[in-house]
Coordinates of C-alpha atoms and ligand atoms in Angstrom, one line a residue:
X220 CA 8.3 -89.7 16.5
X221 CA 10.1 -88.3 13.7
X222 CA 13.5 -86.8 13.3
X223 CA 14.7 -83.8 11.0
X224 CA 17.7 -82.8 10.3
X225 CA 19.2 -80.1 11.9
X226 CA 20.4 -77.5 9.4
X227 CA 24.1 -76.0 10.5
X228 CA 26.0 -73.5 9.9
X229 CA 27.0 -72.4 6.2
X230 CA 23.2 -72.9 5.4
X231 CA 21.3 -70.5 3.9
X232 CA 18.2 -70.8 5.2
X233 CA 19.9 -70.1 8.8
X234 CA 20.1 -66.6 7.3
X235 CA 17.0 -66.2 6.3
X236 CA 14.0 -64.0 8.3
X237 CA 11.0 -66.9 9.0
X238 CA 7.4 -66.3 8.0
X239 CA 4.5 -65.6 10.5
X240 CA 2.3 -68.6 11.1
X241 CA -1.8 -67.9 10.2
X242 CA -3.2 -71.2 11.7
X243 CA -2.7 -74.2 13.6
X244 CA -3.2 -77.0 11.0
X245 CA -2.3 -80.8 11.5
X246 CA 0.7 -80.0 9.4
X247 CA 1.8 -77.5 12.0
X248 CA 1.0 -79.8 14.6
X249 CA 3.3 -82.7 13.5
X250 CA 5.7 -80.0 12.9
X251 CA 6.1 -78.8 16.5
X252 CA 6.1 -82.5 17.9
X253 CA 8.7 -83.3 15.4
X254 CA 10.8 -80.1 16.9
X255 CA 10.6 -81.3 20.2
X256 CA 11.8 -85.2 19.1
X257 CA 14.6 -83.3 17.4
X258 CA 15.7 -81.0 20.0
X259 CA 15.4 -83.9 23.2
X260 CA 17.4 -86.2 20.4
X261 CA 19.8 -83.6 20.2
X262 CA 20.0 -82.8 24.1
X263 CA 19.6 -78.9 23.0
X264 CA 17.2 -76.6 25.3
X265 CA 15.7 -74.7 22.6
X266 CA 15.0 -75.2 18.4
X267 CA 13.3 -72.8 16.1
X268 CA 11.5 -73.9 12.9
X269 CA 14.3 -72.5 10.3
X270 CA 17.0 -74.7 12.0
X271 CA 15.5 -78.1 10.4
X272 CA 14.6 -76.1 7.0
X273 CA 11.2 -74.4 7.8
X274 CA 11.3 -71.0 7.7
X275 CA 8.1 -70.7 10.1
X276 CA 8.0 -68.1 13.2
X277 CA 7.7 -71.5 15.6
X278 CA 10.4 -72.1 18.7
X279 CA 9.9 -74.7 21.1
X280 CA 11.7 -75.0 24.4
X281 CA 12.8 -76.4 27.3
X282 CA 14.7 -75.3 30.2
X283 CA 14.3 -78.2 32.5
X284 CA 10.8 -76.4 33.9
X285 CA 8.3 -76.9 30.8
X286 CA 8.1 -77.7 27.3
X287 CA 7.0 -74.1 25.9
X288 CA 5.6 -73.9 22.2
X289 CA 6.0 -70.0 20.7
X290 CA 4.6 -69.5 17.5
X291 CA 4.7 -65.9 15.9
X292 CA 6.9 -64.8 19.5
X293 CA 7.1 -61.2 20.0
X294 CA 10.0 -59.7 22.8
X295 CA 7.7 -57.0 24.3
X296 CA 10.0 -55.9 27.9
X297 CA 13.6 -57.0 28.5
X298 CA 15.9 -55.2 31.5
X299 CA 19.4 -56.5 32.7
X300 CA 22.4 -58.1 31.6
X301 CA 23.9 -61.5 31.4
X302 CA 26.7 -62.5 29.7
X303 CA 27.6 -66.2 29.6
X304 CA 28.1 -69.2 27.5
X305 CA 25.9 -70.3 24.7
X306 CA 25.7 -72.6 22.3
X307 CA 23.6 -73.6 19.3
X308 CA 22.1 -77.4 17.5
X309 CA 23.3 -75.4 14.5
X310 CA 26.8 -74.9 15.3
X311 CA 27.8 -78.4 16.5
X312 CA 30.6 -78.6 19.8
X313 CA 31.2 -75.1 20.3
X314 CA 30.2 -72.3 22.6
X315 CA 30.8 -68.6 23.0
X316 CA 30.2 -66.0 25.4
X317 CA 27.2 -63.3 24.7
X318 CA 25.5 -60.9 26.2
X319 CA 21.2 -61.2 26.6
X320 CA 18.8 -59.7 28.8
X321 CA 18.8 -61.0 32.4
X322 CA 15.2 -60.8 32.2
X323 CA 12.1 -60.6 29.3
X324 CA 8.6 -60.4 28.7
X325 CA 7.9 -61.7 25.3
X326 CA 4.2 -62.8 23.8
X327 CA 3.1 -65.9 21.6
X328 CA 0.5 -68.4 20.8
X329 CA 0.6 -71.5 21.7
X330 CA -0.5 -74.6 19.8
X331 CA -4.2 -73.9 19.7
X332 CA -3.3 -70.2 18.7
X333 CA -3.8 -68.9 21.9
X334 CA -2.3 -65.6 22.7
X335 CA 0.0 -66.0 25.9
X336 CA 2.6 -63.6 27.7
X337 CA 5.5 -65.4 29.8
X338 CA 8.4 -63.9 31.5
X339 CA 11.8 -65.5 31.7
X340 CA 14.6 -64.7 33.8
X341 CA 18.0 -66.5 33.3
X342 CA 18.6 -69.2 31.1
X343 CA 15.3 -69.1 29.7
X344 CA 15.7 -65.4 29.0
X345 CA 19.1 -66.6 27.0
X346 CA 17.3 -69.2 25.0
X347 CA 14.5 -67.2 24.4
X348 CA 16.4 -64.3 22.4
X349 CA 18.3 -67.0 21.0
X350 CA 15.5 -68.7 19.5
X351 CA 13.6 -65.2 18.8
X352 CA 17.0 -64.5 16.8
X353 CA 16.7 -67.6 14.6
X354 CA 13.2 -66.5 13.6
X355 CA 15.4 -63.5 12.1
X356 CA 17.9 -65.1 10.3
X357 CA 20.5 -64.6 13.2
X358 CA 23.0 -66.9 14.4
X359 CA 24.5 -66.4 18.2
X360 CA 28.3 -66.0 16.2
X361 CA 27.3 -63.3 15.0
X362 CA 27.1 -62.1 18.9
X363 CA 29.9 -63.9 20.5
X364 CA 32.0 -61.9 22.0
X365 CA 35.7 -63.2 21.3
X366 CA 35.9 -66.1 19.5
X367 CA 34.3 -69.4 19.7
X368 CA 35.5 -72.2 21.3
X369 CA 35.7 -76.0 21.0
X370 CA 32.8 -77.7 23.7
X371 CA 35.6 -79.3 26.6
X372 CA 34.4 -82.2 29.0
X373 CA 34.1 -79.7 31.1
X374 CA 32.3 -77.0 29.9
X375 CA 28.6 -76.6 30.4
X376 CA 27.0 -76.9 27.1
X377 CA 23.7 -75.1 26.4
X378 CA 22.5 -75.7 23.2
X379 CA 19.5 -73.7 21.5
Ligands
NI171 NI1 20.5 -71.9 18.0

């Protein structure tokens, strides 16, 4: 198990769009389990690769159901509306509201390159845009509608 640090905001890279991934090496590999020992360390739901400093088109999730691995995730369908709270492993003890698809289709390989479609309703259609936006060099601020507020006792805290 192996920890990286979790870039916040303010840092570059956060800004920057993430490269498409050509092949599952061992290098990868370690990468993605050291996402997932970052994220569950953190208690977030969802991390993308350029959030601990690799600007890699990798996510990896978990919404309570699964651990999901995306690499090189494409949105294909999205319908509906949600607009609720969200926060990010990047923007430490706050949240804000914004507005995501209720539902998406998206594709992605996962971590022995095979193509897969899922569809996500919910919270996992939040955290999927979410993490989708990363590989883009977005931050959800830059979609919170209002302004951002501090994480209270309690508030339920999603962090992606
Ligand atoms: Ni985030």
């Amino acid at each position: 198990m192996a920890l990286r640090n979790i870039r916040v905001l303010g840092d570059e890279i956060l800004t920057k769009k993430a490269k498409e991934v050509k092949a599952v090496t061992p290098h990868i590999k370690e990468l993605v389990d050291d996402m997932f020992d970052t994220m569950y360390e953190a208690n977030g739901v969802g991390l993308a690769a350029p959030q601990i400093g690799v600007l890699k088109r990798i996510v990896v999730i978990d919404c309570g159901d699964q651990p999901l691995v995306l690499i090189n995730p494409q949105i294909l369908e999205t319908s509906g509306e949600q607009t609720g709270q969200e926060g990010c492993l990047s923007v430490p003890g706050k949240v804000g509201e914004v507005t995501r698809p209720l539902h998406v289709k998206a594709s992605a390989f996962d971590i022995d390159m095979n193509e897969y479609t899922i569809e996500a309703d919910d919270l996992l259609a939040r955290c999927i845009c979410h993490e989708l936006d990363h590989l883009e060099g977005v931050v959800y601020v830059d979609k919170v509608e209002g302004e951002l507020y501090d994480v209270s006792d309690e508030a339920e805290e999603i962090d992606e």
